[in-house]
PDB file of C-alpha atoms in Angstrom:
ATOM      1  CA  MET A   1     102.421 -35.270-133.728  1.00  0.00           C
ATOM      2  CA  THR A   2     102.911 -37.934-136.864  1.00  0.00           C
ATOM      3  CA  ARG A   3     105.726 -37.670-139.057  1.00  0.00           C
ATOM      4  CA  HIS A   4     103.366 -36.867-141.776  1.00  0.00           C
ATOM      5  CA  GLY A   5     101.870 -33.803-139.829  1.00  0.00           C
ATOM      6  CA  GLU A   6     105.824 -32.533-139.334  1.00  0.00           C
ATOM      7  CA  LEU A   7     105.581 -33.081-143.178  1.00  0.00           C
ATOM      8  CA  GLY A   8     102.509 -30.573-143.555  1.00  0.00           C
ATOM      9  CA  THR A   9     103.905 -28.144-140.452  1.00  0.00           C
ATOM     10  CA  ALA A  10     107.674 -27.456-142.788  1.00  0.00           C
ATOM     11  CA  LEU A  11     106.118 -27.032-146.086  1.00  0.00           C
ATOM     12  CA  HIS A  12     103.370 -25.008-145.521  1.00  0.00           C
ATOM     13  CA  ARG A  13     105.464 -23.153-143.290  1.00  0.00           C
ATOM     14  CA  TRP A  14     108.612 -23.391-146.105  1.00  0.00           C
ATOM     15  CA  ARG A  15     106.041 -21.884-148.567  1.00  0.00           C
ATOM     16  CA  ASP A  16     104.356 -19.191-146.271  1.00  0.00           C
ATOM     17  CA  ARG A  17     108.442 -18.050-146.764  1.00  0.00           C
ATOM     18  CA  ILE A  18     108.189 -17.339-150.486  1.00  0.00           C
ATOM     19  CA  ALA A  19     106.906 -14.479-152.087  1.00  0.00           C
ATOM     20  CA  PRO A  20     104.378 -15.093-155.443  1.00  0.00           C
ATOM     21  CA  ALA A  21     107.500 -12.219-157.127  1.00  0.00           C
ATOM     22  CA  GLU A  22     110.870 -14.555-155.695  1.00  0.00           C
ATOM     23  CA  ALA A  23     109.141 -17.717-157.655  1.00  0.00           C
ATOM     24  CA  GLY A  24     108.625 -15.317-160.729  1.00  0.00           C
ATOM     25  CA  LEU A  25     105.181 -15.240-160.775  1.00  0.00           C
ATOM     26  CA  PRO A  26     102.713 -12.344-160.685  1.00  0.00           C
ATOM     27  CA  ALA A  27     102.598 -10.558-156.972  1.00  0.00           C
ATOM     28  CA  GLY A  28      99.691 -11.060-155.457  1.00  0.00           C
ATOM     29  CA  GLU A  29      96.877  -8.865-154.598  1.00  0.00           C
ATOM     30  CA  PRO A  30      97.564  -6.764-151.549  1.00  0.00           C
ATOM     31  CA  GLY A  31      96.824  -7.446-148.058  1.00  0.00           C
ATOM     32  CA  GLY A  32      96.283 -11.361-149.422  1.00  0.00           C
ATOM     33  CA  THR A  33      97.919 -14.854-147.918  1.00  0.00           C
ATOM     34  CA  ALA A  34     101.869 -13.710-147.205  1.00  0.00           C
ATOM     35  CA  GLY A  35     103.456 -16.838-148.751  1.00  0.00           C
ATOM     36  CA  LEU A  36     102.982 -18.918-151.674  1.00  0.00           C
ATOM     37  CA  ARG A  37      98.767 -20.110-152.262  1.00  0.00           C
ATOM     38  CA  HIS A  38      98.018 -23.459-152.780  1.00  0.00           C
ATOM     39  CA  GLU A  39      97.320 -22.973-156.659  1.00  0.00           C
ATOM     40  CA  GLU A  40     100.869 -21.025-157.736  1.00  0.00           C
ATOM     41  CA  LEU A  41     103.204 -24.125-156.287  1.00  0.00           C
ATOM     42  CA  ALA A  42     100.789 -25.943-157.973  1.00  0.00           C
ATOM     43  CA  GLN A  43     101.616 -24.575-161.487  1.00  0.00           C
ATOM     44  CA  LEU A  44     105.984 -24.525-160.039  1.00  0.00           C
ATOM     45  CA  THR A  45     105.616 -27.644-158.916  1.00  0.00           C
ATOM     46  CA  GLY A  46     102.987 -29.716-161.713  1.00  0.00           C
ATOM     47  CA  LEU A  47     101.097 -30.885-158.947  1.00  0.00           C
ATOM     48  CA  SER A  48      97.852 -30.622-158.592  1.00  0.00           C
ATOM     49  CA  VAL A  49      95.888 -28.328-156.331  1.00  0.00           C
ATOM     50  CA  ASP A  50      94.613 -31.112-153.775  1.00  0.00           C
ATOM     51  CA  TYR A  51      97.243 -33.429-153.940  1.00  0.00           C
ATOM     52  CA  LEU A  52      99.827 -30.396-151.939  1.00  0.00           C
ATOM     53  CA  VAL A  53      96.836 -30.407-150.175  1.00  0.00           C
ATOM     54  CA  ARG A  54      96.603 -33.378-149.241  1.00  0.00           C
ATOM     55  CA  LEU A  55     100.156 -33.394-148.351  1.00  0.00           C
ATOM     56  CA  GLU A  56     100.187 -30.242-146.288  1.00  0.00           C
ATOM     57  CA  GLU A  57      97.311 -32.174-144.649  1.00  0.00           C
ATOM     58  CA  GLY A  58      98.732 -35.697-143.509  1.00  0.00           C
ATOM     59  CA  ARG A  59      96.754 -37.549-145.705  1.00  0.00           C
ATOM     60  CA  ALA A  60      99.209 -37.981-149.323  1.00  0.00           C
ATOM     61  CA  THR A  61     101.631 -39.895-147.289  1.00  0.00           C
ATOM     62  CA  SER A  62     104.336 -41.410-149.418  1.00  0.00           C
ATOM     63  CA  PRO A  63     105.477 -38.580-151.920  1.00  0.00           C
ATOM     64  CA  SER A  64     107.982 -39.884-154.316  1.00  0.00           C
ATOM     65  CA  VAL A  65     111.650 -38.835-155.219  1.00  0.00           C
ATOM     66  CA  GLN A  66     110.197 -37.231-158.102  1.00  0.00           C
ATOM     67  CA  VAL A  67     107.803 -34.980-155.827  1.00  0.00           C
ATOM     68  CA  LEU A  68     109.871 -33.798-153.503  1.00  0.00           C
ATOM     69  CA  THR A  69     112.451 -32.934-155.805  1.00  0.00           C
ATOM     70  CA  SER A  70     109.835 -30.431-157.464  1.00  0.00           C
ATOM     71  CA  LEU A  71     109.113 -29.109-154.172  1.00  0.00           C
ATOM     72  CA  ALA A  72     112.325 -28.867-152.748  1.00  0.00           C
ATOM     73  CA  GLY A  73     113.139 -26.575-155.919  1.00  0.00           C
ATOM     74  CA  ALA A  74     110.444 -24.392-156.092  1.00  0.00           C
ATOM     75  CA  LEU A  75     109.899 -23.836-152.378  1.00  0.00           C
ATOM     76  CA  ARG A  76     113.856 -22.839-152.563  1.00  0.00           C
ATOM     77  CA  LEU A  77     115.638 -24.930-150.216  1.00  0.00           C
ATOM     78  CA  SER A  78     118.681 -25.073-148.815  1.00  0.00           C
ATOM     79  CA  ASP A  79     120.834 -28.578-148.899  1.00  0.00           C
ATOM     80  CA  ASP A  80     119.859 -28.975-145.220  1.00  0.00           C
ATOM     81  CA  GLU A  81     116.251 -28.371-145.468  1.00  0.00           C
ATOM     82  CA  ARG A  82     116.358 -30.209-148.720  1.00  0.00           C
ATOM     83  CA  ARG A  83     117.653 -33.380-146.167  1.00  0.00           C
ATOM     84  CA  HIS A  84     115.119 -32.329-143.857  1.00  0.00           C
ATOM     85  CA  LEU A  85     112.616 -32.729-146.457  1.00  0.00           C
ATOM     86  CA  PHE A  86     113.257 -36.315-147.603  1.00  0.00           C
ATOM     87  CA  LEU A  87     113.828 -37.972-144.127  1.00  0.00           C
ATOM     88  CA  LEU A  88     110.424 -36.553-142.946  1.00  0.00           C
ATOM     89  CA  ALA A  89     108.968 -38.074-145.567  1.00  0.00           C
ATOM     90  CA  GLY A  90     110.525 -41.212-145.589  1.00  0.00           C
ATOM     91  CA  GLN A  91     112.696 -41.356-148.282  1.00  0.00           C
ATOM     92  CA  SER A  92     116.511 -41.292-148.371  1.00  0.00           C
ATOM     93  CA  PRO A  93     117.853 -37.900-149.506  1.00  0.00           C
ATOM     94  CA  PRO A  94     119.600 -37.382-152.691  1.00  0.00           C
ATOM     95  CA  ALA A  95     123.699 -36.755-152.297  1.00  0.00           C
ATOM     96  CA  LEU A  96     123.873 -32.876-153.652  1.00  0.00           C
ATOM     97  CA  GLY A  97     127.800 -33.591-154.800  1.00  0.00           C
ATOM     98  CA  ARG A  98     129.832 -35.612-157.674  1.00  0.00           C
ATOM     99  CA  VAL A  99     128.504 -39.132-159.011  1.00  0.00           C
ATOM    100  CA  SER A 100     130.399 -41.233-157.255  1.00  0.00           C
ATOM    101  CA  ASP A 101     132.979 -43.902-158.281  1.00  0.00           C
ATOM    102  CA  HIS A 102     134.085 -45.208-154.877  1.00  0.00           C
ATOM    103  CA  ILE A 103     134.416 -48.982-155.058  1.00  0.00           C
ATOM    104  CA  PRO A 104     133.591 -50.374-151.071  1.00  0.00           C
ATOM    105  CA  PRO A 105     136.650 -52.526-149.919  1.00  0.00           C
ATOM    106  CA  SER A 106     134.504 -55.697-149.803  1.00  0.00           C
ATOM    107  CA  VAL A 107     133.341 -54.689-154.291  1.00  0.00           C
ATOM    108  CA  ARG A 108     137.232 -54.813-154.487  1.00  0.00           C
ATOM    109  CA  ARG A 109     137.685 -58.621-152.267  1.00  0.00           C
ATOM    110  CA  LEU A 110     134.569 -60.180-155.022  1.00  0.00           C
ATOM    111  CA  LEU A 111     136.737 -59.344-158.132  1.00  0.00           C
ATOM    112  CA  GLY A 112     139.044 -60.329-156.726  1.00  0.00           C
ATOM    113  CA  ARG A 113     136.651 -63.696-155.454  1.00  0.00           C
ATOM    114  CA  LEU A 114     135.755 -64.869-158.639  1.00  0.00           C
ATOM    115  CA  PRO A 115     138.382 -64.948-161.178  1.00  0.00           C
ATOM    116  CA  GLY A 116     135.930 -66.981-163.511  1.00  0.00           C
ATOM    117  CA  THR A 117     133.298 -64.701-163.924  1.00  0.00           C
ATOM    118  CA  PRO A 118     134.123 -61.525-166.520  1.00  0.00           C
ATOM    119  CA  LEU A 119     132.535 -58.206-164.025  1.00  0.00           C
ATOM    120  CA  GLY A 120     132.720 -54.850-164.788  1.00  0.00           C
ATOM    121  CA  VAL A 121     131.690 -52.166-162.008  1.00  0.00           C
ATOM    122  CA  HIS A 122     129.392 -48.898-163.143  1.00  0.00           C
ATOM    123  CA  ASP A 123     128.588 -46.055-161.413  1.00  0.00           C
ATOM    124  CA  ALA A 124     125.415 -44.325-161.259  1.00  0.00           C
ATOM    125  CA  ALA A 125     125.776 -42.469-164.732  1.00  0.00           C
ATOM    126  CA  TRP A 126     127.206 -46.148-166.016  1.00  0.00           C
ATOM    127  CA  ASN A 127     130.652 -45.380-166.379  1.00  0.00           C
ATOM    128  CA  LEU A 128     132.703 -48.821-166.342  1.00  0.00           C
ATOM    129  CA  ILE A 129     135.584 -47.537-163.348  1.00  0.00           C
ATOM    130  CA  THR A 130     137.198 -50.640-162.912  1.00  0.00           C
ATOM    131  CA  TRP A 131     136.552 -54.710-164.174  1.00  0.00           C
ATOM    132  CA  ASN A 132     138.771 -58.226-163.579  1.00  0.00           C
ATOM    133  CA  PRO A 133     141.266 -60.017-166.171  1.00  0.00           C
ATOM    134  CA  LEU A 134     138.811 -62.257-167.696  1.00  0.00           C
ATOM    135  CA  TRP A 135     135.659 -59.436-168.031  1.00  0.00           C
ATOM    136  CA  ALA A 136     138.978 -57.349-169.997  1.00  0.00           C
ATOM    137  CA  ALA A 137     139.742 -60.899-171.419  1.00  0.00           C
ATOM    138  CA  LEU A 138     136.187 -61.814-172.667  1.00  0.00           C
ATOM    139  CA  LEU A 139     134.938 -57.923-174.375  1.00  0.00           C
ATOM    140  CA  GLY A 140     138.422 -56.154-174.075  1.00  0.00           C
ATOM    141  CA  ASP A 141     140.989 -54.670-172.204  1.00  0.00           C
ATOM    142  CA  PRO A 142     138.750 -51.043-171.496  1.00  0.00           C
ATOM    143  CA  ALA A 143     142.537 -49.627-170.375  1.00  0.00           C
ATOM    144  CA  ALA A 144     142.699 -48.157-173.811  1.00  0.00           C
ATOM    145  CA  VAL A 145     139.407 -47.159-174.293  1.00  0.00           C
ATOM    146  CA  PRO A 146     139.277 -43.425-173.226  1.00  0.00           C
ATOM    147  CA  GLY A 147     136.549 -40.661-171.811  1.00  0.00           C
ATOM    148  CA  ARG A 148     132.931 -41.527-172.648  1.00  0.00           C
ATOM    149  CA  GLY A 149     133.914 -44.734-174.299  1.00  0.00           C
ATOM    150  CA  ARG A 150     133.563 -46.331-170.850  1.00  0.00           C
ATOM    151  CA  ASN A 151     130.053 -45.111-171.075  1.00  0.00           C
ATOM    152  CA  ALA A 152     127.184 -47.694-171.262  1.00  0.00           C
ATOM    153  CA  ALA A 153     124.517 -45.471-172.142  1.00  0.00           C
ATOM    154  CA  TRP A 154     126.984 -43.675-174.902  1.00  0.00           C
ATOM    155  CA  LEU A 155     128.066 -46.418-176.875  1.00  0.00           C
ATOM    156  CA  HIS A 156     124.840 -48.035-176.348  1.00  0.00           C
ATOM    157  CA  PHE A 157     123.211 -44.760-178.016  1.00  0.00           C
ATOM    158  CA  THR A 158     125.028 -43.396-179.810  1.00  0.00           C
ATOM    159  CA  GLY A 159     125.024 -47.191-182.850  1.00  0.00           C
ATOM    160  CA  GLN A 160     128.983 -47.539-181.361  1.00  0.00           C
ATOM    161  CA  LEU A 161     129.452 -52.258-182.560  1.00  0.00           C
ATOM    162  CA  GLY A 162     130.941 -54.062-180.007  1.00  0.00           C
ATOM    163  CA  ARG A 163     131.317 -57.351-179.311  1.00  0.00           C
ATOM    164  CA  VAL A 164     128.277 -57.709-177.348  1.00  0.00           C
ATOM    165  CA  SER A 165     124.805 -58.729-179.661  1.00  0.00           C
ATOM    166  CA  GLN A 166     121.047 -59.526-177.352  1.00  0.00           C
ATOM    167  CA  THR A 167     117.579 -60.178-178.901  1.00  0.00           C
ATOM    168  CA  VAL A 168     115.028 -57.073-179.584  1.00  0.00           C
ATOM    169  CA  GLU A 169     113.055 -57.706-176.987  1.00  0.00           C
ATOM    170  CA  GLN A 170     116.184 -57.449-174.559  1.00  0.00           C
ATOM    171  CA  GLU A 171     117.273 -54.478-175.948  1.00  0.00           C
ATOM    172  CA  ALA A 172     114.290 -51.969-175.622  1.00  0.00           C
ATOM    173  CA  ARG A 173     114.421 -53.919-171.676  1.00  0.00           C
ATOM    174  CA  PHE A 174     117.560 -52.526-171.295  1.00  0.00           C
ATOM    175  CA  GLU A 175     117.456 -49.321-172.706  1.00  0.00           C
ATOM    176  CA  ALA A 176     114.647 -48.908-170.250  1.00  0.00           C
ATOM    177  CA  ALA A 177     116.028 -49.462-167.620  1.00  0.00           C
ATOM    178  CA  LEU A 178     119.738 -47.521-168.707  1.00  0.00           C
ATOM    179  CA  VAL A 179     117.325 -44.616-169.337  1.00  0.00           C
ATOM    180  CA  ALA A 180     115.438 -45.182-165.799  1.00  0.00           C
ATOM    181  CA  ASP A 181     119.002 -45.515-164.329  1.00  0.00           C
ATOM    182  CA  LEU A 182     119.971 -42.419-165.653  1.00  0.00           C
ATOM    183  CA  ARG A 183     116.768 -40.712-164.770  1.00  0.00           C
ATOM    184  CA  SER A 184     117.465 -42.165-160.759  1.00  0.00           C
ATOM    185  CA  ALA A 185     121.134 -40.934-160.879  1.00  0.00           C
ATOM    186  CA  THR A 186     119.963 -37.157-162.174  1.00  0.00           C
ATOM    187  CA  VAL A 187     117.749 -36.911-159.427  1.00  0.00           C
ATOM    188  CA  ARG A 188     119.984 -38.347-156.571  1.00  0.00           C
ATOM    189  CA  TYR A 189     122.823 -35.726-158.155  1.00  0.00           C
ATOM    190  CA  PRO A 190     120.935 -32.565-159.218  1.00  0.00           C
ATOM    191  CA  THR A 191     124.018 -30.841-159.002  1.00  0.00           C
ATOM    192  CA  ASP A 192     126.251 -33.036-161.360  1.00  0.00           C
ATOM    193  CA  VAL A 193     127.089 -31.211-164.248  1.00  0.00           C
ATOM    194  CA  ARG A 194     129.099 -34.506-165.700  1.00  0.00           C
ATOM    195  CA  LEU A 195     125.966 -36.640-165.818  1.00  0.00           C
ATOM    196  CA  ARG A 196     124.116 -33.589-166.174  1.00  0.00           C
ATOM    197  CA  PHE A 197     125.520 -32.479-169.850  1.00  0.00           C
ATOM    198  CA  LEU A 198     125.854 -36.246-171.171  1.00  0.00           C
ATOM    199  CA  ILE A 199     122.567 -36.631-170.761  1.00  0.00           C
ATOM    200  CA  GLY A 200     121.893 -33.686-172.968  1.00  0.00           C
ATOM    201  CA  GLU A 201     124.339 -34.336-175.225  1.00  0.00           C
ATOM    202  CA  LEU A 202     122.751 -38.053-176.088  1.00  0.00           C
ATOM    203  CA  ARG A 203     119.040 -36.403-175.925  1.00  0.00           C
ATOM    204  CA  ARG A 204     121.140 -34.524-179.017  1.00  0.00           C
ATOM    205  CA  VAL A 205     122.633 -36.762-180.541  1.00  0.00           C
ATOM    206  CA  SER A 206     119.713 -40.228-180.377  1.00  0.00           C
ATOM    207  CA  ASN A 207     116.770 -39.791-181.892  1.00  0.00           C
ATOM    208  CA  ARG A 208     115.961 -43.374-178.962  1.00  0.00           C
ATOM    209  CA  PHE A 209     117.693 -42.010-176.336  1.00  0.00           C
ATOM    210  CA  ALA A 210     115.491 -38.921-176.268  1.00  0.00           C
ATOM    211  CA  VAL A 211     111.899 -40.881-177.139  1.00  0.00           C
ATOM    212  CA  LEU A 212     112.570 -42.715-173.946  1.00  0.00           C
ATOM    213  CA  TRP A 213     113.226 -39.753-172.007  1.00  0.00           C
ATOM    214  CA  LYS A 214     110.321 -37.654-172.774  1.00  0.00           C
ATOM    215  CA  SER A 215     108.146 -40.889-172.266  1.00  0.00           C
ATOM    216  CA  ARG A 216     109.320 -41.133-168.270  1.00  0.00           C
ATOM    217  CA  ILE A 217     108.743 -44.969-168.665  1.00  0.00           C
ATOM    218  CA  THR A 218     110.794 -47.512-165.869  1.00  0.00           C
ATOM    219  CA  ASP A 219     111.708 -50.811-166.336  1.00  0.00           C
ATOM    220  CA  SER A 220     114.672 -52.844-164.407  1.00  0.00           C
ATOM    221  CA  HIS A 221     117.544 -55.157-166.424  1.00  0.00           C
ATOM    222  CA  ASP A 222     116.518 -58.720-166.305  1.00  0.00           C
ATOM    223  CA  THR A 223     118.810 -61.655-166.376  1.00  0.00           C
ATOM    224  CA  GLY A 224     119.033 -63.491-170.059  1.00  0.00           C
ATOM    225  CA  THR A 225     121.140 -65.134-172.611  1.00  0.00           C
ATOM    226  CA  ARG A 226     123.609 -62.533-174.302  1.00  0.00           C
ATOM    227  CA  THR A 227     126.688 -63.566-176.685  1.00  0.00           C
ATOM    228  CA  ILE A 228     129.421 -62.110-176.863  1.00  0.00           C
ATOM    229  CA  HIS A 229     131.334 -62.604-180.514  1.00  0.00           C
ATOM    230  CA  HIS A 230     135.582 -62.882-179.691  1.00  0.00           C
ATOM    231  CA  PRO A 231     137.316 -62.129-182.780  1.00  0.00           C
ATOM    232  CA  ASP A 232     140.063 -65.764-181.199  1.00  0.00           C
ATOM    233  CA  VAL A 233     137.065 -67.981-179.560  1.00  0.00           C
ATOM    234  CA  GLY A 234     134.719 -67.247-180.791  1.00  0.00           C
ATOM    235  CA  PRO A 235     130.599 -66.629-180.062  1.00  0.00           C
ATOM    236  CA  VAL A 236     131.015 -67.392-176.167  1.00  0.00           C
ATOM    237  CA  ILE A 237     126.641 -67.545-174.933  1.00  0.00           C
ATOM    238  CA  VAL A 238     126.229 -66.562-171.548  1.00  0.00           C
ATOM    239  CA  ASP A 239     124.161 -65.847-168.902  1.00  0.00           C
ATOM    240  CA  CYS A 240     124.216 -61.374-168.431  1.00  0.00           C
ATOM    241  CA  ASP A 241     123.169 -60.515-164.532  1.00  0.00           C
ATOM    242  CA  THR A 242     123.432 -57.095-163.347  1.00  0.00           C
ATOM    243  CA  LEU A 243     123.812 -56.783-160.060  1.00  0.00           C
ATOM    244  CA  ALA A 244     122.837 -53.848-157.999  1.00  0.00           C
ATOM    245  CA  VAL A 245     125.263 -53.060-154.293  1.00  0.00           C
ATOM    246  CA  PRO A 246     123.432 -52.270-151.525  1.00  0.00           C
ATOM    247  CA  GLY A 247     124.301 -48.672-149.774  1.00  0.00           C
ATOM    248  CA  CYS A 248     126.477 -47.322-152.808  1.00  0.00           C
ATOM    249  CA  ASP A 249     124.660 -46.513-156.216  1.00  0.00           C
ATOM    250  CA  LEU A 250     126.997 -48.556-158.358  1.00  0.00           C
ATOM    251  CA  ARG A 251     126.129 -52.013-160.218  1.00  0.00           C
ATOM    252  CA  ILE A 252     127.791 -54.361-161.296  1.00  0.00           C
ATOM    253  CA  ALA A 253     127.342 -56.521-164.443  1.00  0.00           C
ATOM    254  CA  ALA A 254     128.074 -60.282-164.359  1.00  0.00           C
ATOM    255  CA  TYR A 255     128.918 -62.407-167.119  1.00  0.00           C
ATOM    256  CA  SER A 256     128.273 -66.158-166.217  1.00  0.00           C
ATOM    257  CA  ALA A 257     127.905 -70.313-168.085  1.00  0.00           C
ATOM    258  CA  ALA A 258     127.021 -73.480-167.405  1.00  0.00           C
ATOM    259  CA  PRO A 259     129.702 -76.007-166.313  1.00  0.00           C
ATOM    260  CA  GLY A 260     130.273 -78.584-168.542  1.00  0.00           C
ATOM    261  CA  THR A 261     128.630 -75.929-171.405  1.00  0.00           C
ATOM    262  CA  ASP A 262     131.246 -74.297-174.313  1.00  0.00           C
ATOM    263  CA  ALA A 263     130.663 -71.067-172.908  1.00  0.00           C
ATOM    264  CA  ALA A 264     132.265 -72.025-170.058  1.00  0.00           C
ATOM    265  CA  ASP A 265     135.385 -73.926-171.921  1.00  0.00           C
ATOM    266  CA  LYS A 266     135.886 -70.527-173.641  1.00  0.00           C
ATOM    267  CA  LEU A 267     136.215 -68.727-170.334  1.00  0.00           C
ATOM    268  CA  ARG A 268     137.880 -71.380-169.287  1.00  0.00           C
ATOM    269  CA  LEU A 269     140.544 -70.505-171.795  1.00  0.00           C
ATOM    270  CA  LEU A 270     140.537 -66.748-171.541  1.00  0.00           C
ATOM    271  CA  ASP A 271     141.052 -66.923-167.985  1.00  0.00           C
ATOM    272  CA  VAL A 272     144.359 -68.853-168.463  1.00  0.00           C
ATOM    273  CA  ILE A 273     145.228 -66.677-171.972  1.00  0.00           C
ATOM    274  CA  GLY A 274     144.675 -63.232-170.422  1.00  0.00           C
ATOM    275  CA  THR A 275     143.922 -60.586-172.194  1.00  0.00           C
ATOM    276  CA  GLU A 276     147.380 -60.908-174.438  1.00  0.00           C
ATOM    277  CA  MET A 277     146.430 -62.486-177.568  1.00  0.00           C
ATOM    278  CA  THR A 278     143.226 -61.044-177.679  1.00  0.00           C
ATOM    279  CA  GLY A 279     143.372 -56.462-177.630  1.00  0.00           C
ATOM    280  CA  LEU A 280     140.840 -53.915-179.014  1.00  0.00           C
ATOM    281  CA  THR A 281     139.288 -55.089-181.879  1.00  0.00           C
ATOM    282  CA  GLU A 282     135.938 -53.543-181.968  1.00  0.00           C
ATOM    283  CA  MET A 283     135.127 -51.574-184.526  1.00  0.00           C
ATOM    284  CA  THR A 284     133.713 -48.439-183.968  1.00  0.00           C
ATOM    285  CA  THR A 285     130.300 -46.421-186.064  1.00  0.00           C
ATOM    286  CA  GLY A 286     133.020 -42.859-187.050  1.00  0.00           C
ATOM    287  CA  PRO A 287     136.241 -42.702-188.836  1.00  0.00           C
ATOM    288  CA  ALA A 288     136.941 -40.017-185.756  1.00  0.00           C
ATOM    289  CA  ALA A 289     136.005 -42.521-182.532  1.00  0.00           C
ATOM    290  CA  GLY A 290     139.162 -44.539-181.172  1.00  0.00           C
ATOM    291  CA  PRO A 291     138.763 -48.616-179.839  1.00  0.00           C
ATOM    292  CA  VAL A 292     135.483 -48.610-177.837  1.00  0.00           C
ATOM    293  CA  LEU A 293     134.239 -51.393-175.024  1.00  0.00           C
ATOM    294  CA  ASP A 294     130.680 -52.406-175.743  1.00  0.00           C
ATOM    295  CA  ASP A 295     128.265 -51.526-172.954  1.00  0.00           C
ATOM    296  CA  PRO A 296     127.946 -54.323-169.998  1.00  0.00           C
ATOM    297  CA  GLY A 297     125.269 -57.329-171.267  1.00  0.00           C
ATOM    298  CA  HIS A 298     124.361 -55.390-173.877  1.00  0.00           C
ATOM    299  CA  GLY A 299     124.564 -55.124-177.651  1.00  0.00           C
ATOM    300  CA  PRO A 300     125.351 -51.779-180.021  1.00  0.00           C
ATOM    301  CA  GLY A 301     122.091 -49.468-180.296  1.00  0.00           C
ATOM    302  CA  ARG A 302     120.457 -48.982-183.482  1.00  0.00           C
ATOM    303  CA  ASP A 303     119.155 -45.936-183.966  1.00  0.00           C
ATOM    304  CA  PRO A 304     119.614 -44.710-187.292  1.00  0.00           C
ATOM    305  CA  GLY A 305     119.625 -40.553-185.762  1.00  0.00           C
ATOM    306  CA  SER A 306     122.930 -41.765-183.718  1.00  0.00           C
ATOM    307  CA  GLY A 307     126.072 -39.969-184.440  1.00  0.00           C
ATOM    308  CA  PRO A 308     129.765 -41.146-183.920  1.00  0.00           C
ATOM    309  CA  GLY A 309     131.876 -40.127-179.872  1.00  0.00           C
ATOM    310  CA  SER A 310     132.186 -37.291-180.967  1.00  0.00           C
ATOM    311  CA  SER A 311     131.520 -34.054-179.040  1.00  0.00           C
ATOM    312  CA  PRO A 312     129.270 -31.315-179.779  1.00  0.00           C
ATOM    313  CA  THR A 313     129.035 -28.105-181.926  1.00  0.00           C
ATOM    314  CA  VAL A 314     126.433 -26.641-179.908  1.00  0.00           C
ATOM    315  CA  ALA A 315     125.164 -26.478-176.711  1.00  0.00           C
ATOM    316  CA  PRO A 316     123.267 -29.406-175.298  1.00  0.00           C
ATOM    317  CA  GLU A 317     119.359 -29.925-174.408  1.00  0.00           C
ATOM    318  CA  PRO A 318     119.135 -29.578-170.360  1.00  0.00           C
ATOM    319  CA  ALA A 319     118.841 -33.030-169.038  1.00  0.00           C
ATOM    320  CA  ASP A 320     115.146 -32.384-166.878  1.00  0.00           C
ATOM    321  CA  ARG A 321     112.962 -31.341-169.735  1.00  0.00           C
TER     322      ARG A 321
END
């Protein structure tokens, strides 16, 4: 039996064992087929009946992570069964715990071996988890910034000011890529309460984020120029790259400047001076918010419906609606 045949057999077996009433659907007709019918599973997952039939017959061979996640939920699979489903479909099984902040030794070595390049490392939820001294010298020391002040999505979509600016086109691409990253994180970490709460709050306080989330738009991080408005050395125009770390969900934001440019000279100066002369001089949009670090390589959000980074007084909307 082929792997695709094994996937179809497993789906059929899992579908047969669930009664409609267990899935919150009206009970089937007495004497009818045991388990869920294709029509009922389609109702639960939002997939078409034709697609479900083709999956079971092995004619649909590349189900996406989103499709598999929907099937796993509707079929009430255990953690082991969910992992088996993903492996049969040729996909990496999603992590079921919290977003990891583990930094591999190779990444730590990279931070230490590139002293002339500002580097910030972020987890799958875009929390800044470590950085090198030049990053702090250029953008302000994140060590003094609490909680959500280190989350790129929260800073951007709540409109908190920072040192980095970019073009309108770059900002639009970044927003789409950032939302796509967070959506992917919810698939990989479906049981991470902090991640889902973050997304729920963002949907509540930011109209722009809510629109992008509902649109399910996707994009990738591009390489482009950014202008960092440093309080002591003035504007620094640099290239920004967002690098994915193979084997984990880390993102590395890296700034660089071509040799011989004014920006390269300013980076060298900051590398010598360090953070002593810089401090945290960023401003925020709300009086209750403390100093914040701007998002990695991107300017402040321009969402007129956004508020400062304070905690909500009402429960946020669930992230997966």
